[in-house]
CSV table of C-alpha atoms and ligand atoms in Angstrom, one decimal:
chain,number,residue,atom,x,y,z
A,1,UNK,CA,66.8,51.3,-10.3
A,2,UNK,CA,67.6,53.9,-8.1
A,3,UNK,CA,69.7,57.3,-9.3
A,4,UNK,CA,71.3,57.8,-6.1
A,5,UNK,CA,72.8,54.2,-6.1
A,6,UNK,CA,74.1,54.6,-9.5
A,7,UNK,CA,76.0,57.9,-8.5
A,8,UNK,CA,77.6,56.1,-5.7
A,9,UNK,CA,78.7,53.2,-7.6
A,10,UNK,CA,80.3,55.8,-10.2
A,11,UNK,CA,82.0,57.8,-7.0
A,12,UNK,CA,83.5,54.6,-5.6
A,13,UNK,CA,85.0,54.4,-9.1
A,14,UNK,CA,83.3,51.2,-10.5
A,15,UNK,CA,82.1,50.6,-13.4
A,16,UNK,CA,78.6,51.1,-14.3
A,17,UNK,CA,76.5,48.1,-16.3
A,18,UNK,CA,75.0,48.8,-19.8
A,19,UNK,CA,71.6,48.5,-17.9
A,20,UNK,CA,72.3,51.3,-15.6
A,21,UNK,CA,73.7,54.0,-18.4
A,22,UNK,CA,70.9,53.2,-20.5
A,23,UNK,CA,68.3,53.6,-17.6
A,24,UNK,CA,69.7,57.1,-16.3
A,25,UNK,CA,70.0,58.5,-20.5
A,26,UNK,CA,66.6,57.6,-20.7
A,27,UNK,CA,65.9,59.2,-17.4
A,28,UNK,CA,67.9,62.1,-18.8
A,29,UNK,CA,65.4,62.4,-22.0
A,30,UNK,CA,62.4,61.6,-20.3
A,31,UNK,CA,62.9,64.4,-17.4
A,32,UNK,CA,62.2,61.9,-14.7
A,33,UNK,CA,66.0,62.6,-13.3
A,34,UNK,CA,66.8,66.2,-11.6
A,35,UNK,CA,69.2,68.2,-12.8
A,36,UNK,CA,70.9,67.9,-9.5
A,37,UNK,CA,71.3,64.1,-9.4
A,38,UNK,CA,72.1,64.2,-13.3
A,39,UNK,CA,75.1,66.6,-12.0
A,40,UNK,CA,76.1,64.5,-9.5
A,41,UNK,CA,76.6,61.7,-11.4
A,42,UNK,CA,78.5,63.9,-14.4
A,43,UNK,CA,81.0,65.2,-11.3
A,44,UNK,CA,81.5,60.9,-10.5
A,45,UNK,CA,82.3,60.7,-14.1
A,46,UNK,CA,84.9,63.3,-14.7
A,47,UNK,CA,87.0,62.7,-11.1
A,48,UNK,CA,86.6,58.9,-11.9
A,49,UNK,CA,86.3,57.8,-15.8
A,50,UNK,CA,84.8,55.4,-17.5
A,51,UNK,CA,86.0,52.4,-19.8
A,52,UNK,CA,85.8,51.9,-23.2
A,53,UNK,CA,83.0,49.6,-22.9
A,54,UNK,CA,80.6,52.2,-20.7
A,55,UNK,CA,82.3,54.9,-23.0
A,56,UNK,CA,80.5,53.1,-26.0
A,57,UNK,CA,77.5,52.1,-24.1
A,58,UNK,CA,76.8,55.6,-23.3
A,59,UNK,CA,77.4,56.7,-26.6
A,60,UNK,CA,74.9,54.4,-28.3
A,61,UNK,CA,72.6,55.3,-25.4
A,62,UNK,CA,72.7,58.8,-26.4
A,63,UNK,CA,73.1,58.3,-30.2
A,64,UNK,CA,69.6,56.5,-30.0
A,65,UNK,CA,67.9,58.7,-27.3
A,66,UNK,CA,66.0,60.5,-30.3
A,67,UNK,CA,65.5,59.7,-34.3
A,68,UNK,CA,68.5,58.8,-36.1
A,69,UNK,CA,68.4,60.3,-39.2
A,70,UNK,CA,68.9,58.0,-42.5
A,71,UNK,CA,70.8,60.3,-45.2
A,72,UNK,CA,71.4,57.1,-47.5
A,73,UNK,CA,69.3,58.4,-50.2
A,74,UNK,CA,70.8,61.6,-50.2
A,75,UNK,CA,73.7,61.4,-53.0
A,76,UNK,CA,77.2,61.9,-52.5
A,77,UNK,CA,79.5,61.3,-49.0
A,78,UNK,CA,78.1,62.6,-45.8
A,79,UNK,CA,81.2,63.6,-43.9
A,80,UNK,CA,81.6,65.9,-40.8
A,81,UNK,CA,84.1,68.0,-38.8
A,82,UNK,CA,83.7,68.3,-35.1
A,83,UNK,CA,86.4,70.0,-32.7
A,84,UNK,CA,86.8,69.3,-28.8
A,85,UNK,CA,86.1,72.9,-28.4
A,86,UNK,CA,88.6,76.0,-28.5
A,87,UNK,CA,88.9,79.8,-28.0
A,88,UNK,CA,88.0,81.4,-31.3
A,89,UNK,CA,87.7,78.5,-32.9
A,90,UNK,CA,85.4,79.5,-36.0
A,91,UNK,CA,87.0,76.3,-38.3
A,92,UNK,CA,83.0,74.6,-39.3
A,93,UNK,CA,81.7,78.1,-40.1
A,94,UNK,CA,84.2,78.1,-42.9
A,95,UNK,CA,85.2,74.8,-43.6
A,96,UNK,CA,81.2,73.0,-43.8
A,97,UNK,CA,80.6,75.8,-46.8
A,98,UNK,CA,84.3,75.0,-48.2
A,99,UNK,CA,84.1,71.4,-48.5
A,100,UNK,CA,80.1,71.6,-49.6
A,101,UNK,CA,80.9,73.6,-52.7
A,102,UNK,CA,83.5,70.8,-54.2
A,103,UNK,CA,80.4,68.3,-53.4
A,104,UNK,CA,80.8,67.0,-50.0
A,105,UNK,CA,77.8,66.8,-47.9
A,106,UNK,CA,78.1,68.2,-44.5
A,107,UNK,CA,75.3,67.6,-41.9
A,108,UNK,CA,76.8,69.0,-39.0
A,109,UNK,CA,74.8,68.7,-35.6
A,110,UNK,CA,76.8,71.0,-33.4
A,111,UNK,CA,76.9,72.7,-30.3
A,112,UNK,CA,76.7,75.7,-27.9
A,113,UNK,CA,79.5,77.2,-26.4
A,114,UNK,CA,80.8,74.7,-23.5
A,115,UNK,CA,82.5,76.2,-20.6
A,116,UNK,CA,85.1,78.8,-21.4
A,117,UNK,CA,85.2,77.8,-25.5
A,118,UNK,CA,82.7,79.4,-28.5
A,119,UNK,CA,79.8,77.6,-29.7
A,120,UNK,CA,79.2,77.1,-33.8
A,121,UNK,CA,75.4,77.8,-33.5
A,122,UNK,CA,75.6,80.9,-30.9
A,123,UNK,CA,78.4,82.3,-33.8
A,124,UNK,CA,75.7,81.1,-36.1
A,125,UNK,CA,73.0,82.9,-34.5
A,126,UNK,CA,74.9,86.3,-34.7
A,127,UNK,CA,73.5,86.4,-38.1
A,128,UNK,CA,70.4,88.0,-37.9
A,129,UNK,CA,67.3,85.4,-38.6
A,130,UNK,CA,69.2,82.6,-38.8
A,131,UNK,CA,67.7,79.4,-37.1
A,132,UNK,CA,69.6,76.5,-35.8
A,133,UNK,CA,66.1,74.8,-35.3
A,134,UNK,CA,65.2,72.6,-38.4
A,135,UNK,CA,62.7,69.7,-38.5
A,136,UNK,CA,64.5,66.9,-39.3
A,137,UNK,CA,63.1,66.8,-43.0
A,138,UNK,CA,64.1,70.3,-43.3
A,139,UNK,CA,67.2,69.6,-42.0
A,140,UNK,CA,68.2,66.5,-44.3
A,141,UNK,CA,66.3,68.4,-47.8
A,142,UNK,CA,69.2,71.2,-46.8
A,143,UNK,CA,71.8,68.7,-47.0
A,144,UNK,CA,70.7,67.2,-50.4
A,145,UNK,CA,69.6,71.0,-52.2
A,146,UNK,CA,72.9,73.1,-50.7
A,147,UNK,CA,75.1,70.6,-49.2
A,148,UNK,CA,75.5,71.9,-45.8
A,149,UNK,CA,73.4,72.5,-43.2
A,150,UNK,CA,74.2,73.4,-39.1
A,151,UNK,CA,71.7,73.0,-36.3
A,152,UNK,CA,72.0,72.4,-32.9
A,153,UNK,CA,70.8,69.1,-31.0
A,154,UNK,CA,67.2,68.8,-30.3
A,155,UNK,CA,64.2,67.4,-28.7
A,156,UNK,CA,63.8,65.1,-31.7
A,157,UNK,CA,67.8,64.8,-32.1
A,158,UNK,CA,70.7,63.4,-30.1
A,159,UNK,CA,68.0,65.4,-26.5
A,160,UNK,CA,70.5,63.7,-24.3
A,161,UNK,CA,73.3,65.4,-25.4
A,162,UNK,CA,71.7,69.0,-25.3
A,163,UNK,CA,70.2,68.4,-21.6
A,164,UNK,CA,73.8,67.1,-20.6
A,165,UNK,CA,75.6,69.6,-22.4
A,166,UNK,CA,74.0,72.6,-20.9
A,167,UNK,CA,74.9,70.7,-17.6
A,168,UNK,CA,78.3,70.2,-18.1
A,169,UNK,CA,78.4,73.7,-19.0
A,170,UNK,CA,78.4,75.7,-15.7
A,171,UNK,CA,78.8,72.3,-13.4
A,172,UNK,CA,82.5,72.0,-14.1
A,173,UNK,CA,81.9,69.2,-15.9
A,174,UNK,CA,83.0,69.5,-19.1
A,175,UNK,CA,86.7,68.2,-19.5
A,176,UNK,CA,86.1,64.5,-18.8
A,177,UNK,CA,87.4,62.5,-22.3
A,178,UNK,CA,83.9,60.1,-21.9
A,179,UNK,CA,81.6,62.8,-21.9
A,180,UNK,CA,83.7,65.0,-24.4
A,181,UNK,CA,83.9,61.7,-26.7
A,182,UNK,CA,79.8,60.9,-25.8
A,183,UNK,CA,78.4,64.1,-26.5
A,184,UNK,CA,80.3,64.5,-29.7
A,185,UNK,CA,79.7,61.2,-31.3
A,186,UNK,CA,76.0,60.5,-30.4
A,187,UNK,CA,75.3,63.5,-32.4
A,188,UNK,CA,77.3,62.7,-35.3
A,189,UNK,CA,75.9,59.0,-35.1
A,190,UNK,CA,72.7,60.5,-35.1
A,191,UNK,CA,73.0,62.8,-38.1
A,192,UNK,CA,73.5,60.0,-40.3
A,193,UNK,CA,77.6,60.3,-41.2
A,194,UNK,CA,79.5,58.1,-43.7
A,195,UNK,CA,82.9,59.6,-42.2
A,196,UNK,CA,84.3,62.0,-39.6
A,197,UNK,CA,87.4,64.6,-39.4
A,198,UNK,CA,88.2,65.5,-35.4
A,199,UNK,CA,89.9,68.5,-34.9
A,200,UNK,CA,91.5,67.6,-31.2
A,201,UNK,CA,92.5,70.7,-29.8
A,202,UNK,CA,95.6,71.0,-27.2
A,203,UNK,CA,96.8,73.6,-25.3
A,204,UNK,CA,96.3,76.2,-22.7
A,205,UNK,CA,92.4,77.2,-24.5
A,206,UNK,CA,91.6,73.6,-24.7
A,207,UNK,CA,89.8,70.9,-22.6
A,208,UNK,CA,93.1,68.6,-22.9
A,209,UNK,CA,96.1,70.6,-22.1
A,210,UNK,CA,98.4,68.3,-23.2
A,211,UNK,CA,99.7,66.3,-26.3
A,212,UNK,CA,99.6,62.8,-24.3
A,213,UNK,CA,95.9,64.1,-22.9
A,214,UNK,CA,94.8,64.6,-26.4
A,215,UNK,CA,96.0,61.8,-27.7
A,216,UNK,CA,94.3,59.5,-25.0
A,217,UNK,CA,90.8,61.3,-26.6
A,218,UNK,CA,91.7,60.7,-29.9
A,219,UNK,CA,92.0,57.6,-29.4
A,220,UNK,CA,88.8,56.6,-27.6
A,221,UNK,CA,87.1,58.6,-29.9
A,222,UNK,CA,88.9,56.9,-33.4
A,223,UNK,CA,88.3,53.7,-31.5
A,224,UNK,CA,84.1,54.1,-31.2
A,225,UNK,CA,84.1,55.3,-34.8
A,226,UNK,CA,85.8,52.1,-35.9
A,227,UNK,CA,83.8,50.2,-33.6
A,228,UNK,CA,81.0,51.6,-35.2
A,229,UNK,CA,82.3,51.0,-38.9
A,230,UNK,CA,82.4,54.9,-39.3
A,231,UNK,CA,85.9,56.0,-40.9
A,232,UNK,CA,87.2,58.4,-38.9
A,233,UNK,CA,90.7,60.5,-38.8
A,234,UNK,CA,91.6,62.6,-35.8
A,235,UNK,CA,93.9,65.7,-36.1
A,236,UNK,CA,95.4,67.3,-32.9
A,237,UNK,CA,96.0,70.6,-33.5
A,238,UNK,CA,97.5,73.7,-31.3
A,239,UNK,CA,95.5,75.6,-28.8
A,240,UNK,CA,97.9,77.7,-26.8
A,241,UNK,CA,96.4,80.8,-28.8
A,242,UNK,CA,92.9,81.7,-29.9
A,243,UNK,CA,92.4,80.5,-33.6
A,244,UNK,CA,92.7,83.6,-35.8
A,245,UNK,CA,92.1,86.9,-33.7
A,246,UNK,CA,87.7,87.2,-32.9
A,247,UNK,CA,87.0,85.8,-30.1
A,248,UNK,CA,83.2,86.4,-29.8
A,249,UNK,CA,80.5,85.3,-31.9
A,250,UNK,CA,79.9,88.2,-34.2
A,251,UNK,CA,83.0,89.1,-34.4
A,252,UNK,CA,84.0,85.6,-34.9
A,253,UNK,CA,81.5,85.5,-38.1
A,254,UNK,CA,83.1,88.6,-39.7
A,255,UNK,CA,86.4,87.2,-39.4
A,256,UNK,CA,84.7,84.0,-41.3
A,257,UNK,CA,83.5,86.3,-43.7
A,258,UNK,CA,86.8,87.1,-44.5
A,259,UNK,CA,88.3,84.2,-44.5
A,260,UNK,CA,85.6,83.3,-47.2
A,261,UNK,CA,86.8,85.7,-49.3
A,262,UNK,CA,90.8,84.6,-49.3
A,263,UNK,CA,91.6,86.9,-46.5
A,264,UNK,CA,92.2,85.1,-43.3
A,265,UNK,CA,94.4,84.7,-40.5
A,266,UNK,CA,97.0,82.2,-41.6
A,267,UNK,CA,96.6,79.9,-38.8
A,268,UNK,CA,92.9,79.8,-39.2
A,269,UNK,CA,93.0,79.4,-42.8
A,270,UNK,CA,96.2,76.4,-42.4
A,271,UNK,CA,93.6,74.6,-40.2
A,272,UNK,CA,90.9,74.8,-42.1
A,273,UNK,CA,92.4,73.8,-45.1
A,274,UNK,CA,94.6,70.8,-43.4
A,275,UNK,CA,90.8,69.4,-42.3
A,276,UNK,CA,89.6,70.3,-45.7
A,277,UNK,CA,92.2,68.2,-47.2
A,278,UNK,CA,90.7,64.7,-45.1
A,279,UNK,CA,87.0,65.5,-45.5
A,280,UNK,CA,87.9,65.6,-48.9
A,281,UNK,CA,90.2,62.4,-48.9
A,282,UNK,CA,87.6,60.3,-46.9
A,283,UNK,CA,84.9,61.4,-49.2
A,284,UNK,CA,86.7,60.0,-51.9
A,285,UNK,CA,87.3,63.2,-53.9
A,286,UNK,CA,90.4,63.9,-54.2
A,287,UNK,CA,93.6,61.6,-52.6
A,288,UNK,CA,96.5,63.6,-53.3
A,289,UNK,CA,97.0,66.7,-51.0
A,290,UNK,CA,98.3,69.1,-53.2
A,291,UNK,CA,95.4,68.9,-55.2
A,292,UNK,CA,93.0,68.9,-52.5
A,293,UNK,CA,94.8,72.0,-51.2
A,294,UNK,CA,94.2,73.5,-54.8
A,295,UNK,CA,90.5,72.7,-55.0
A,296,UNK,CA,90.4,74.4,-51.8
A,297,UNK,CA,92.3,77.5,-52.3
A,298,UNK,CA,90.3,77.3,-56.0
A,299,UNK,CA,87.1,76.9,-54.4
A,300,UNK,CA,88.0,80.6,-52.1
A,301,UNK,CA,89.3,82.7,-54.8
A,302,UNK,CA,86.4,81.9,-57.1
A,303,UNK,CA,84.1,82.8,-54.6
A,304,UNK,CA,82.2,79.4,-54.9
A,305,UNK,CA,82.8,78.6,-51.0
A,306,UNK,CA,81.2,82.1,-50.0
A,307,UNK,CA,78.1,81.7,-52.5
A,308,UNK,CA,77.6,78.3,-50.4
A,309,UNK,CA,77.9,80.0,-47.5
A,310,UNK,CA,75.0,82.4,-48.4
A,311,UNK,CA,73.0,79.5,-49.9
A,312,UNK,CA,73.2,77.7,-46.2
A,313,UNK,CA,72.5,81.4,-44.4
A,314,UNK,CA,69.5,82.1,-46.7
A,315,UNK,CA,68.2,78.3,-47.1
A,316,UNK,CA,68.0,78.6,-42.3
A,317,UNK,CA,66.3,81.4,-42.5
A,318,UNK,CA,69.2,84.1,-42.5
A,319,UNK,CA,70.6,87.4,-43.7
A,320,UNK,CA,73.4,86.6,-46.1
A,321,UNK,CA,73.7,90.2,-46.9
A,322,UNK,CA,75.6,90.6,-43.8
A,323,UNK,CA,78.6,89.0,-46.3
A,324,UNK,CA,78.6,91.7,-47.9
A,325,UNK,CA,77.6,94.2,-45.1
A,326,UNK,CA,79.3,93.4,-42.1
A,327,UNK,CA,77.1,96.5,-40.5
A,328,UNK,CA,73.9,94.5,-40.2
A,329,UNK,CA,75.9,92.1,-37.4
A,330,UNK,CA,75.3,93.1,-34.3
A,331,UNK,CA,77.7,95.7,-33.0
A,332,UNK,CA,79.3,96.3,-29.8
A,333,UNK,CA,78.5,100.1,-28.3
A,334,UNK,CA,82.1,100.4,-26.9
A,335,UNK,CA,85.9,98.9,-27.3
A,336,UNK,CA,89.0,99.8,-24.9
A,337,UNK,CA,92.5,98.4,-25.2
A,338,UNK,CA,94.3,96.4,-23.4
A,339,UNK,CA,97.9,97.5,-23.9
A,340,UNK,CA,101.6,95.9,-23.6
A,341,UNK,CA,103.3,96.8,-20.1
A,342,UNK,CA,106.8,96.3,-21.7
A,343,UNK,CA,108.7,95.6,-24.5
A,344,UNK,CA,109.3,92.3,-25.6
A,345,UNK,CA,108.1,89.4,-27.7
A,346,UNK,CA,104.7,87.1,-26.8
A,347,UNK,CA,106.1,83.9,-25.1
A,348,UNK,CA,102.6,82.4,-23.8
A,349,UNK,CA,98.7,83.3,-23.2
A,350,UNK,CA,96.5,82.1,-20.8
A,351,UNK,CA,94.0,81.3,-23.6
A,352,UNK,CA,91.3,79.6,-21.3
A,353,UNK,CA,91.4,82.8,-19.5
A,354,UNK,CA,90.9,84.5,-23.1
A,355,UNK,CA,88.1,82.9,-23.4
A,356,UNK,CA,86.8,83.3,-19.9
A,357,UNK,CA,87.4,87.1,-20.0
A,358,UNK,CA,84.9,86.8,-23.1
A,359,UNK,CA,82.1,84.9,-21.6
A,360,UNK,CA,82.2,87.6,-19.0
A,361,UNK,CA,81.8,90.0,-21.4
A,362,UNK,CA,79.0,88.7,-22.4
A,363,UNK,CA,80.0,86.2,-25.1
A,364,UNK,CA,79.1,83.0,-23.1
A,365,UNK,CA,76.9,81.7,-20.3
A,366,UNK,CA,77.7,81.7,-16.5
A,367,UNK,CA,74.3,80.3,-16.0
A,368,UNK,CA,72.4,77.8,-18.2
A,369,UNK,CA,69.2,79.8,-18.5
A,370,UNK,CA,71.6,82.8,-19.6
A,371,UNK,CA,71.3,84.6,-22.7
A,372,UNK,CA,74.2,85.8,-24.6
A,373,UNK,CA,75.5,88.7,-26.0
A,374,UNK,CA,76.7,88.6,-29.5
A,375,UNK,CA,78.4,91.6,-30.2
A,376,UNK,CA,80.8,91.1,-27.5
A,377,UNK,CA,84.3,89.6,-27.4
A,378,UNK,CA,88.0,90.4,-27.9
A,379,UNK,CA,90.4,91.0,-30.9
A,380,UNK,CA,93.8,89.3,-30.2
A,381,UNK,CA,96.1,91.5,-31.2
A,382,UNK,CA,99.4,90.3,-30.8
A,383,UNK,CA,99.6,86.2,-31.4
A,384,UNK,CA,103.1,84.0,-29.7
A,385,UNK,CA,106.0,84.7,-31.0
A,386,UNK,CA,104.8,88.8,-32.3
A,387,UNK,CA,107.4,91.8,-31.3
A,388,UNK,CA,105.8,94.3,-28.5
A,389,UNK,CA,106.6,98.0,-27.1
A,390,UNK,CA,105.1,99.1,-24.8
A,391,UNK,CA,101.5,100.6,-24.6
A,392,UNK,CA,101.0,99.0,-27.9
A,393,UNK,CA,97.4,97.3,-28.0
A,394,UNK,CA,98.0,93.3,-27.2
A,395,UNK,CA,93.9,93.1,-26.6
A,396,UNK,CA,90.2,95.2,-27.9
A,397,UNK,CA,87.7,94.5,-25.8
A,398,UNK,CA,83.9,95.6,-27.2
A,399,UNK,CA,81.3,95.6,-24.6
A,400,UNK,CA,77.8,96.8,-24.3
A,401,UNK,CA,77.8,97.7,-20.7
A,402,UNK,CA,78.5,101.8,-19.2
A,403,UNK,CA,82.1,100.6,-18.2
A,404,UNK,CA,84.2,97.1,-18.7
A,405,UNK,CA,85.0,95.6,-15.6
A,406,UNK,CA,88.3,96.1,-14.0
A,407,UNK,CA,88.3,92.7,-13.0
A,408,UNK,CA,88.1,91.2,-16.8
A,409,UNK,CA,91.0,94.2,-17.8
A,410,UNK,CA,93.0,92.6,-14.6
A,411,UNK,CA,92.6,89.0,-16.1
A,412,UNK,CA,93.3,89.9,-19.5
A,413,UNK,CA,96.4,91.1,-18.7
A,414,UNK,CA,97.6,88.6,-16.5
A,415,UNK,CA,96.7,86.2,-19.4
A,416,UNK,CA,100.5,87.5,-21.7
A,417,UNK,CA,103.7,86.6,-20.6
A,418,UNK,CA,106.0,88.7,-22.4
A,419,UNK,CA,109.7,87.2,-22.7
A,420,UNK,CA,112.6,89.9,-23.9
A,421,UNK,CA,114.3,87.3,-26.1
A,422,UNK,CA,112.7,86.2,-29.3
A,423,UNK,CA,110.1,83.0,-29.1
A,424,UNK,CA,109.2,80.5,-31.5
A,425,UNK,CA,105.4,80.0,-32.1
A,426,UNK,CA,104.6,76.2,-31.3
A,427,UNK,CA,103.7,74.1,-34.6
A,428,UNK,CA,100.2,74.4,-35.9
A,429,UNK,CA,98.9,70.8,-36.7
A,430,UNK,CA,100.6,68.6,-34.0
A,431,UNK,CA,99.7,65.0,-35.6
A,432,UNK,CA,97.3,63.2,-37.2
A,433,UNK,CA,95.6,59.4,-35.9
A,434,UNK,CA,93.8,57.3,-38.3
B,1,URA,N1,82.0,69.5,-28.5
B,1,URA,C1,80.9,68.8,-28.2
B,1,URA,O1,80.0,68.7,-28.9
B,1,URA,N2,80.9,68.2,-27.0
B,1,URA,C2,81.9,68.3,-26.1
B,1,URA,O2,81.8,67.7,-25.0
B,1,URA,C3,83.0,69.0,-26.5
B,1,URA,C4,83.1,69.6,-27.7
């Protein structure tokens, strides 16, 4: 089979046969196709889609292009989270602790930070030694001793996702609802699930902007789970913000930290807990919400979901005494303001260009060899709907370099509109799809 004939195929806008995904992901894994010709073909997918049928093709295709890990003799229910991808979205980082400490087992496979959204494991790896590189056994004894584990997709695990993903990255590639719905399942498949909670995110930070987008993902991706006998629910949930008020991946961590210890941003925290509540349902341990809510809440004030939390730092190799420390994180050298040019209230952000101004800073990649920064980022300080005057501070930038660029203080503030009558916040959790 030749590579150059499948891209063309995909670019005339047929579909592709089971033969010819499964020949290019093992191409993919085996490093006999160029990153060029891999890129090409991702560009055909996004401008021309693919059916349910390739959808689930490529999926399995990618689920199976390394081990497929076999937790069944690990006790209790092995059930995920996995989000679409967000501004500040730091939801696994407390939830996978959370739900692990009232005996759900969480082995969450996870990923970098795609395009203009965070990554779990580069937050993750803002805590000094920690390793999102685990041998599989390693990975799976985690799961049974703490009850969560994170690590990132590897050679051994789900390797034609991470080649793709680091594509899609800086190719412009990311926002196509096949290869969002590909990437994320093959590694769940892969790491051995009994059920799965998808946070779908909507809005101006996400990948699908809006509700009738989101829904078409959620769908295909509910559809492949059942398909695949996997129970699945799929919550859409509000991205016209950044999720709390970090955006960057230490300071994303401390506002985790906090969050831990019962004092985080309400939206975060309403989140959190709403996904809480159906990891908890599908793992069978608890079916009434206000309970599950209670276990939750419980499970924070006791401190029980923050001593799991330093069990999982300590058991990959980490410093948990950055929970108590938040000094030993990395720390930007310099902050500066971005301040309100009039009074008013918030009526929208431009939260992809949040998150854009943050991978400049140094937060994400432009380039895929790229290293990151992870003291950098912005503090949100005024959220939709919040009061203004002017020359009060709406954004903290903290940078490493001599001077922040005028260009990412121009496209921070171009990213508030400021409205002078009063604005309603849009609703949190938008629905949920079983
Ligand atoms: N998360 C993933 O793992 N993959 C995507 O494509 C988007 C979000």
């Amino acid at each position: 089979m030749l590579v150059q004939e499948i891209i063309k195929k995909k670019r005339d806008g047929s579909p592709l046969s089971a033969a010819e995904i499964r020949f290019t992901i093992a191409g993919c894994v085996q490093g006999t196709i160029p990153d060029y010709q891999l890129s090409a073909l991702l560009m055909a997918i996004l401008l021309k889609g693919m059916d349910g049928e390739e959808t689930a093709t490529l999926v399995d295709a990618m689920t199976h292009s390394g081990a497929v890990i076999d937790l069944r003799d690990v006790p209790g229910a092995k059930i995920d989270k996995h989000s679409t991808g967000g501004v500040g979205d730091k939801v696994s980082l407390v939830l996978a602790p959370l739900v692990a400490s009232l005996g759900v087992k969480v082995p969450m496979i996870s990923g970098r930070g795609l395009g203009h959204t965070g990554g779990t494991l580069d937050k993750l790896e803002s805590i000094p030694g920690f390793t999102i590189h685990q041998s599989l056994d390693a990975f799976k004894q985690i799961v049974r001793d703490v009850g969560c584990a994170i690590i990132g997709p590897t050679a051994e695990l789900a390797p034609a996702d991470q080649r793709l993903y680091e594509l899609r990255d800086v190719t412009g590639t990311v926002e196509s609802p096949p290869l969002i719905a590909a990437s994320i399942l093959s590694k769940k498949f892969a790491a051995g699930i009994d059920g799965l909670v998808m946070d779908i995110k909507v809005g101006s930070g996400a990948f699908r902007k809006s509700i009738a987008e989101a829904t078409v993902l959620a769908e295909l991706i509910l559809e492949i789970g059942k398909a695949a006998g996997k129970p699945m629910v799929a919550l859409l949930s509000d991205m016209n913000q950044p999720l709390g008020h970090a955006v960057g991946n230490a300071l994303e961590v401390e506002e985790v930290v906090a969050a831990l210890k019962g004092q985080g941003p309400a939206d975060l925290m309403e989140v959190t807990l709403e996904l809480g509540y159906h990891m908890l349902k599908l793992a069978n341990l608890a079916s009434d919400r206000r309970r599950s809510l209670e276990m939750l809440q419980d499970a924070i004030s006791s401190g029980k979901a923050l001593t799991k939390f330093a069990e999982m730092i300590r058991a990959q190799g980490g410093d948990s005494l950055v929970l108590e420390d938040l000094q030993r994180l990395s720390q930007a050298a310099h902050h500066a303001v971005v301040a309100a040019p009039q009074q008013g209230y918030i009526a929208s952000m431009d939260t992809e260009g949040l998150g854009m101004a943050a991978l400049m800073l140094g937060a994400g990649r432009q380039r895929k060899e790229e290293s990151i920064d992870p003291s950098v980022g912005l503090k949100i300080e005024k959220k939709l709907g919040d009061a203004v005057q002017p020359g009060e501070p709406l954004v903290e930038l903290y940078y490493n370099d001599k001077a922040v660029s005028s260009e990412i203080v121009t496209l921070v503030e171009r990213c508030f509109v400021i409205a002078l009558e009063p604005v309603q916040p849009p609703p949190l959790i938008i629905k949920t799809l079983y």
